[in-house]
PDB file of C-alpha atoms in Angstrom:
ATOM      1  CA  MET A   1    -240.748  81.256 -58.775  1.00  0.00           C
ATOM      2  CA  THR A   2    -242.197  83.713 -61.292  1.00  0.00           C
ATOM      3  CA  LEU A   3    -241.007  84.141 -64.871  1.00  0.00           C
ATOM      4  CA  SER A   4    -241.715  87.113 -67.036  1.00  0.00           C
ATOM      5  CA  ALA A   5    -241.017  87.964 -70.643  1.00  0.00           C
ATOM      6  CA  CYS A   6    -239.738  91.200 -72.062  1.00  0.00           C
ATOM      7  CA  GLY A   7    -242.480  91.481 -74.628  1.00  0.00           C
ATOM      8  CA  VAL A   8    -240.470  90.368 -77.665  1.00  0.00           C
ATOM      9  CA  ARG A   9    -242.573  88.210 -79.896  1.00  0.00           C
ATOM     10  CA  PRO A  10    -241.085  85.065 -81.421  1.00  0.00           C
ATOM     11  CA  THR A  11    -239.824  85.354 -84.997  1.00  0.00           C
ATOM     12  CA  PRO A  12    -239.205  82.728 -87.647  1.00  0.00           C
ATOM     13  CA  VAL A  13    -235.661  81.462 -88.217  1.00  0.00           C
ATOM     14  CA  LEU A  14    -233.639  84.060 -90.081  1.00  0.00           C
ATOM     15  CA  THR A  15    -231.043  82.722 -92.491  1.00  0.00           C
ATOM     16  CA  GLY A  16    -227.785  84.545 -93.087  1.00  0.00           C
ATOM     17  CA  ALA A  17    -225.695  84.960 -96.166  1.00  0.00           C
ATOM     18  CA  GLU A  18    -223.494  82.216 -97.577  1.00  0.00           C
ATOM     19  CA  ALA A  19    -220.463  81.350 -95.481  1.00  0.00           C
ATOM     20  CA  PRO A  20    -217.262  82.984 -96.710  1.00  0.00           C
ATOM     21  CA  THR A  21    -214.984  80.773 -98.756  1.00  0.00           C
ATOM     22  CA  VAL A  22    -211.295  80.955 -99.507  1.00  0.00           C
ATOM     23  CA  SER A  23    -210.247  79.925-102.960  1.00  0.00           C
ATOM     24  CA  SER A  24    -207.021  77.973-102.915  1.00  0.00           C
ATOM     25  CA  HIS A  25    -205.065  77.414-106.099  1.00  0.00           C
ATOM     26  CA  GLU A  26    -201.916  75.652-107.170  1.00  0.00           C
ATOM     27  CA  LEU A  27    -199.777  77.796-109.429  1.00  0.00           C
ATOM     28  CA  THR A  28    -196.694  76.809-111.398  1.00  0.00           C
ATOM     29  CA  VAL A  29    -193.408  78.695-111.284  1.00  0.00           C
ATOM     30  CA  TYR A  30    -190.174  77.738-113.019  1.00  0.00           C
ATOM     31  CA  LEU A  31    -186.871  77.742-111.174  1.00  0.00           C
ATOM     32  CA  ILE A  32    -183.306  76.837-112.118  1.00  0.00           C
ATOM     33  CA  SER A  33    -182.253  73.322-111.124  1.00  0.00           C
ATOM     34  CA  ALA A  34    -179.654  72.840-108.403  1.00  0.00           C
ATOM     35  CA  GLU A  35    -177.236  71.650-111.112  1.00  0.00           C
ATOM     36  CA  GLN A  36    -177.924  74.860-113.088  1.00  0.00           C
ATOM     37  CA  ASN A  37    -178.550  72.846-116.253  1.00  0.00           C
ATOM     38  CA  GLY A  38    -182.228  73.545-116.830  1.00  0.00           C
ATOM     39  CA  LEU A  39    -185.529  74.684-115.456  1.00  0.00           C
ATOM     40  CA  VAL A  40    -187.693  72.741-113.035  1.00  0.00           C
ATOM     41  CA  ARG A  41    -191.390  73.142-112.520  1.00  0.00           C
ATOM     42  CA  ARG A  42    -192.526  73.935-108.974  1.00  0.00           C
ATOM     43  CA  THR A  43    -196.074  74.149-107.705  1.00  0.00           C
ATOM     44  CA  ARG A  44    -196.942  76.759-105.099  1.00  0.00           C
ATOM     45  CA  ALA A  45    -200.177  77.036-103.180  1.00  0.00           C
ATOM     46  CA  TYR A  46    -201.922  80.391-103.317  1.00  0.00           C
ATOM     47  CA  SER A  47    -205.090  81.579-101.595  1.00  0.00           C
ATOM     48  CA  GLY A  48    -207.054  84.412-103.068  1.00  0.00           C
ATOM     49  CA  THR A  49    -207.933  85.797-106.444  1.00  0.00           C
ATOM     50  CA  VAL A  50    -205.728  84.547-109.253  1.00  0.00           C
ATOM     51  CA  GLU A  51    -204.895  86.603-112.309  1.00  0.00           C
ATOM     52  CA  THR A  52    -202.504  85.847-115.145  1.00  0.00           C
ATOM     53  CA  ALA A  53    -199.674  87.698-113.373  1.00  0.00           C
ATOM     54  CA  THR A  54    -200.199  86.052-109.955  1.00  0.00           C
ATOM     55  CA  ALA A  55    -197.671  83.254-110.537  1.00  0.00           C
ATOM     56  CA  ILE A  56    -195.185  85.757-111.940  1.00  0.00           C
ATOM     57  CA  ASN A  57    -195.551  87.882-108.809  1.00  0.00           C
ATOM     58  CA  LEU A  58    -194.906  84.748-106.718  1.00  0.00           C
ATOM     59  CA  LEU A  59    -191.754  84.064-108.759  1.00  0.00           C
ATOM     60  CA  VAL A  60    -190.520  87.634-108.356  1.00  0.00           C
ATOM     61  CA  ALA A  61    -191.089  87.425-104.586  1.00  0.00           C
ATOM     62  CA  GLY A  62    -188.195  84.955-104.384  1.00  0.00           C
ATOM     63  CA  LEU A  63    -187.565  81.366-103.339  1.00  0.00           C
ATOM     64  CA  THR A  64    -189.463  79.640-100.561  1.00  0.00           C
ATOM     65  CA  ASP A  65    -187.563  78.009 -97.688  1.00  0.00           C
ATOM     66  CA  GLU A  66    -188.271  74.560 -99.133  1.00  0.00           C
ATOM     67  CA  GLU A  67    -186.944  75.583-102.558  1.00  0.00           C
ATOM     68  CA  LYS A  68    -183.762  76.927-100.953  1.00  0.00           C
ATOM     69  CA  LYS A  69    -183.283  73.628 -99.078  1.00  0.00           C
ATOM     70  CA  LEU A  70    -183.610  71.765-102.388  1.00  0.00           C
ATOM     71  CA  GLY A  71    -180.826  73.890-103.854  1.00  0.00           C
ATOM     72  CA  LEU A  72    -183.070  75.463-106.474  1.00  0.00           C
ATOM     73  CA  GLN A  73    -182.116  78.880-107.749  1.00  0.00           C
ATOM     74  CA  THR A  74    -183.574  81.868-109.511  1.00  0.00           C
ATOM     75  CA  GLU A  75    -182.043  84.635-111.552  1.00  0.00           C
ATOM     76  CA  VAL A  76    -185.237  86.691-111.554  1.00  0.00           C
ATOM     77  CA  PRO A  77    -184.508  89.784-109.461  1.00  0.00           C
ATOM     78  CA  THR A  78    -186.772  90.158-106.452  1.00  0.00           C
ATOM     79  CA  THR A  79    -188.888  93.263-106.233  1.00  0.00           C
ATOM     80  CA  SER A  80    -191.736  94.490-104.115  1.00  0.00           C
ATOM     81  CA  SER A  81    -193.246  96.230-107.135  1.00  0.00           C
ATOM     82  CA  ARG A  82    -196.275  94.530-108.603  1.00  0.00           C
ATOM     83  CA  ILE A  83    -196.098  92.975-112.049  1.00  0.00           C
ATOM     84  CA  TYR A  84    -199.062  93.172-114.406  1.00  0.00           C
ATOM     85  CA  ALA A  85    -200.119  91.126-117.399  1.00  0.00           C
ATOM     86  CA  VAL A  86    -202.220  92.509-120.209  1.00  0.00           C
ATOM     87  CA  SER A  87    -203.241  89.911-122.762  1.00  0.00           C
ATOM     88  CA  ASN A  88    -199.941  88.426-124.006  1.00  0.00           C
ATOM     89  CA  VAL A  89    -197.762  91.166-122.507  1.00  0.00           C
ATOM     90  CA  VAL A  90    -196.098  91.032-119.084  1.00  0.00           C
ATOM     91  CA  LEU A  91    -195.299  94.478-117.702  1.00  0.00           C
ATOM     92  CA  LEU A  92    -192.194  94.469-115.499  1.00  0.00           C
ATOM     93  CA  PRO A  93    -191.416  97.368-113.160  1.00  0.00           C
ATOM     94  CA  GLU A  94    -189.043 100.048-114.389  1.00  0.00           C
ATOM     95  CA  ASP A  95    -186.697  99.510-111.444  1.00  0.00           C
ATOM     96  CA  MET A  96    -186.004  95.870-112.394  1.00  0.00           C
ATOM     97  CA  PRO A  97    -182.438  95.376-113.675  1.00  0.00           C
ATOM     98  CA  PRO A  98    -181.748  93.764-117.060  1.00  0.00           C
ATOM     99  CA  LEU A  99    -182.685  90.077-117.110  1.00  0.00           C
ATOM    100  CA  SER A 100    -180.266  87.220-117.731  1.00  0.00           C
ATOM    101  CA  LYS A 101    -181.096  84.461-120.199  1.00  0.00           C
ATOM    102  CA  TRP A 102    -182.205  82.149-117.345  1.00  0.00           C
ATOM    103  CA  ALA A 103    -184.386  84.879-115.823  1.00  0.00           C
ATOM    104  CA  GLN A 104    -186.074  85.424-119.189  1.00  0.00           C
ATOM    105  CA  PHE A 105    -186.735  81.677-119.523  1.00  0.00           C
ATOM    106  CA  GLN A 106    -188.118  81.533-115.975  1.00  0.00           C
ATOM    107  CA  LEU A 107    -190.494  84.428-116.591  1.00  0.00           C
ATOM    108  CA  TYR A 108    -191.550  83.143-120.000  1.00  0.00           C
ATOM    109  CA  CYS A 109    -192.360  79.603-118.829  1.00  0.00           C
ATOM    110  CA  THR A 110    -194.099  80.856-115.667  1.00  0.00           C
ATOM    111  CA  ALA A 111    -196.184  83.291-117.741  1.00  0.00           C
ATOM    112  CA  ILE A 112    -197.197  80.567-120.214  1.00  0.00           C
ATOM    113  CA  ALA A 113    -198.197  78.163-117.425  1.00  0.00           C
ATOM    114  CA  SER A 114    -200.073  80.896-115.562  1.00  0.00           C
ATOM    115  CA  ARG A 115    -202.008  82.021-118.613  1.00  0.00           C
ATOM    116  CA  ALA A 116    -202.932  78.417-119.412  1.00  0.00           C
ATOM    117  CA  LYS A 117    -204.247  77.934-115.862  1.00  0.00           C
ATOM    118  CA  VAL A 118    -206.141  81.212-115.506  1.00  0.00           C
ATOM    119  CA  GLU A 119    -207.480  81.696-119.018  1.00  0.00           C
ATOM    120  CA  GLY A 120    -207.771  78.058-120.060  1.00  0.00           C
ATOM    121  CA  VAL A 121    -205.486  78.659-123.031  1.00  0.00           C
ATOM    122  CA  GLN A 122    -204.042  75.504-124.572  1.00  0.00           C
ATOM    123  CA  VAL A 123    -200.255  75.365-124.449  1.00  0.00           C
ATOM    124  CA  SER A 124    -198.612  73.539-127.309  1.00  0.00           C
ATOM    125  CA  ASP A 125    -195.189  73.634-128.917  1.00  0.00           C
ATOM    126  CA  ILE A 126    -193.748  75.414-125.868  1.00  0.00           C
ATOM    127  CA  ASP A 127    -190.312  74.231-124.773  1.00  0.00           C
ATOM    128  CA  CYS A 128    -190.775  74.343-121.006  1.00  0.00           C
ATOM    129  CA  PRO A 129    -190.368  71.278-118.770  1.00  0.00           C
TER     130      PRO A 129
END
């Protein structure tokens, strides 16, 4: 049996780039308790880049199946429009209807928790659970 080569010379081991990674984060959103007597803190997993408005966008997307099973509620209107945060200001879409008191509390507490997580801002004297 005869073997032949194609004329390609051996090369040293070539290393590739770093393996891709997925950043996974736990973000806090605030929902209305099943008894409708206060807010409850919920943690949601999120993969990808996190900005200050990411948790708010998760809140505006609506309840998860697990949250519905627990009887939790939200008064934040759902929208497919993206919400942005600039410094201490949260920019809601123009098509969002007026917010109830509970919806305002939900957005406020979620924004505070999100900013603390993303920007490392200390949260003190904030009345959120």
